XYZ file of C-alpha atoms in Angstrom:
236
model
C 93.421 60.617 107.071
C 94.180 61.377 109.963
C 92.066 63.526 112.786
C 94.274 66.946 114.113
C 92.601 68.851 116.624
C 94.609 71.619 115.926
C 94.771 72.296 111.809
C 92.238 74.613 111.728
C 92.927 76.180 113.294
C 96.103 77.085 112.077
C 94.293 77.278 108.701
C 91.995 79.380 110.101
C 95.377 81.832 110.904
C 97.382 81.468 108.378
C 94.608 82.625 105.256
C 93.209 85.513 108.281
C 96.708 86.686 107.635
C 96.898 86.671 104.330
C 94.115 87.996 103.703
C 93.252 91.043 106.088
C 97.236 91.468 105.416
C 96.339 92.215 101.322
C 93.619 95.153 102.883
C 95.584 96.833 104.904
C 98.683 96.487 102.072
C 97.331 100.058 100.430
C 99.008 102.414 103.447
C 102.300 102.911 103.424
C 104.012 103.348 107.181
C 107.522 105.055 107.989
C 110.223 102.029 109.917
C 113.082 104.500 110.017
C 114.076 105.067 107.001
C 112.257 102.607 105.432
C 109.326 102.900 103.456
C 106.382 99.960 103.748
C 103.213 99.111 103.269
C 101.399 98.463 106.691
C 100.659 94.718 105.155
C 104.301 93.440 107.360
C 102.965 93.907 110.406
C 100.548 90.727 109.381
C 102.005 89.181 106.471
C 105.327 88.069 107.928
C 102.817 85.351 110.047
C 101.136 83.852 106.733
C 105.143 82.242 106.385
C 105.356 81.678 110.626
C 102.343 79.354 110.108
C 103.907 77.929 106.734
C 106.823 76.910 108.657
C 104.654 75.463 111.557
C 102.412 74.380 108.625
C 105.136 72.152 107.082
C 106.839 71.457 110.284
C 104.858 69.488 111.689
C 101.797 68.269 108.796
C 104.588 67.828 106.123
C 104.827 69.266 102.999
C 101.213 67.614 101.600
C 99.217 69.290 104.603
C 100.658 72.871 103.353
C 100.324 72.615 100.090
C 96.645 72.769 100.986
C 96.213 75.257 102.738
C 98.758 77.308 100.409
C 95.795 76.150 97.426
C 93.177 77.528 100.527
C 94.783 80.294 101.752
C 94.987 81.443 97.753
C 90.901 80.304 96.893
C 89.728 82.944 100.485
C 91.923 85.357 99.212
C 90.751 85.725 95.283
C 86.722 84.902 97.216
C 88.042 87.750 99.530
C 89.345 90.108 96.666
C 86.252 88.968 94.373
C 82.608 90.007 97.088
C 84.641 93.551 97.805
C 84.852 93.889 93.984
C 81.391 94.206 93.613
C 80.682 95.736 96.540
C 81.910 98.866 94.863
C 80.772 99.195 91.707
C 76.962 98.467 93.976
C 75.547 101.715 93.860
C 75.749 103.799 97.116
C 72.392 104.510 98.662
C 72.045 107.949 98.789
C 71.040 107.793 102.724
C 74.306 106.261 103.529
C 76.471 108.076 106.388
C 74.795 111.322 106.661
C 72.253 110.878 103.845
C 73.045 113.361 101.644
C 73.900 112.203 98.334
C 77.006 113.876 98.241
C 77.639 112.931 101.792
C 77.069 109.241 99.943
C 79.144 109.439 97.078
C 82.344 111.472 98.810
C 81.288 108.067 101.656
C 81.814 105.970 98.071
C 84.808 107.555 96.935
C 86.773 107.119 100.153
C 85.798 103.123 100.681
C 86.998 102.980 96.872
C 90.478 103.799 97.909
C 91.054 102.245 100.679
C 89.285 98.671 99.724
C 89.543 99.524 96.105
C 92.771 97.471 94.238
C 94.488 98.364 91.272
C 94.099 95.174 89.016
C 98.167 94.844 88.859
C 99.108 95.105 92.061
C 96.640 92.402 91.929
C 98.441 89.740 89.930
C 101.641 91.103 91.331
C 100.351 89.949 95.157
C 98.937 86.838 93.953
C 101.980 85.187 91.888
C 104.686 86.630 94.858
C 102.629 85.066 97.026
C 102.086 81.530 95.579
C 105.734 81.284 94.355
C 107.389 82.339 97.974
C 105.212 80.190 100.164
C 105.577 77.276 97.659
C 109.244 77.792 98.181
C 109.319 78.624 101.889
C 107.869 75.314 101.950
C 109.303 73.277 99.656
C 112.760 74.602 101.169
C 111.632 73.692 104.875
C 110.512 70.595 104.128
C 113.661 69.616 102.465
C 116.387 70.629 105.348
C 114.251 69.173 107.984
C 114.999 66.450 105.863
C 118.355 66.832 105.205
C 118.596 67.833 109.223
C 117.522 64.964 110.341
C 114.788 66.940 112.250
C 117.822 68.978 113.726
C 117.615 72.885 114.254
C 114.533 74.289 113.544
C 115.818 77.886 113.895
C 117.840 77.673 110.989
C 115.326 75.744 108.900
C 112.863 78.492 109.905
C 114.581 81.689 109.670
C 116.731 79.612 105.834
C 113.253 78.605 104.216
C 111.751 82.494 105.156
C 115.038 83.807 103.758
C 114.871 82.953 100.105
C 110.577 82.959 100.725
C 110.857 86.132 101.525
C 113.617 87.326 99.039
C 111.142 85.703 96.018
C 108.155 86.706 97.028
C 109.152 90.451 97.545
C 111.187 90.234 94.394
C 107.924 89.205 92.419
C 105.397 91.649 93.643
C 107.917 94.676 93.190
C 108.836 93.794 89.911
C 105.559 92.523 89.030
C 103.649 95.490 90.257
C 106.634 99.028 90.314
C 108.209 97.735 86.789
C 108.434 101.080 84.742
C 106.809 102.900 87.248
C 109.453 103.545 89.959
C 111.897 104.083 88.779
C 114.007 101.228 88.075
C 116.883 102.448 90.201
C 114.859 102.472 93.285
C 113.608 98.946 92.882
C 116.577 96.738 93.496
C 116.764 98.902 97.289
C 112.677 98.434 97.860
C 112.472 95.061 97.591
C 116.020 94.823 99.923
C 113.942 96.743 102.876
C 111.163 94.633 102.453
C 113.031 91.585 102.474
C 115.157 92.641 105.424
C 112.084 93.316 107.548
C 109.695 90.716 106.293
C 113.615 88.135 107.798
C 113.647 90.094 110.691
C 110.331 89.743 111.847
C 110.649 85.735 111.323
C 113.862 85.249 112.992
C 112.817 87.382 116.086
C 109.441 84.861 116.259
C 111.816 82.043 116.767
C 111.343 81.611 120.393
C 107.066 81.182 119.781
C 108.044 78.694 116.315
C 109.910 76.839 118.437
C 106.719 77.326 121.644
C 104.801 76.457 119.012
C 105.801 74.074 117.582
C 106.479 71.827 120.085
C 102.660 72.098 121.850
C 101.772 70.874 118.518
C 103.823 67.982 117.403
C 103.438 65.968 121.320
C 99.704 67.265 121.389
C 98.833 66.187 118.199
C 100.865 63.430 118.152
C 103.305 64.174 114.895
C 106.435 64.984 112.991
C 106.069 64.333 109.865
C 109.127 63.973 107.141
C 108.407 64.532 103.538
C 110.547 61.696 102.406
C 108.424 60.544 99.716
C 106.802 62.669 98.971
C 105.410 64.593 95.515
C 106.754 68.057 96.149
C 104.252 68.936 92.981
C 102.732 71.954 93.927
C 98.752 71.578 91.431
C 98.237 68.848 93.478
C 96.187 68.315 96.474
C 96.333 65.382 98.229
C 98.858 63.740 100.176
C 99.829 61.709 96.835
C 102.743 60.524 97.575
C 105.867 58.912 95.457
C 105.013 54.384 94.669
């Protein structure tokens, strides 16, 4: 297996953006008339670097990173859950029992995860990322490596639609009025897709630099696209 100089760095950025987005998603922000989670400021970065991984290193490597990201996210959630369940020291904060209890409540409010939201996030992430990577790889073959902008934006538009749709439906059906679900999905989808489109010049810079530095430009002509494989197995 070839050694790539920047692969670990790209993986680190991808995983970090994923984990941080889940932590800060508890805050709702306003972008003009739209109500969005604070995760929108960084979560699309995972899609941008997902595109970079597939474009440069191929679907097989991107598949590995998607599962690494999932595993790291599960580990982070487990660690946060355990830290919440551990009893707070009475000397936490100002040193009184009341202040310790208040600090514990604030800690839980910021870092706590509702099981349903967590399930929605995990499912949406896996399906959305694999759809994005699959489309990116197939479009590269069909376009013979031309029109990178079309591949990055096209794959993200579909992947983010799947991601936003699954997350909102799994998380909020029965909680939010039905007539509000579609507008929420559309607003999340449009903002995330616009993020990708605006980042296209940066994506070009990163992709071309990596291809030159790593001396690789992978095409998935014989790749097995089964998302549950770990290595870079190919069809005979």
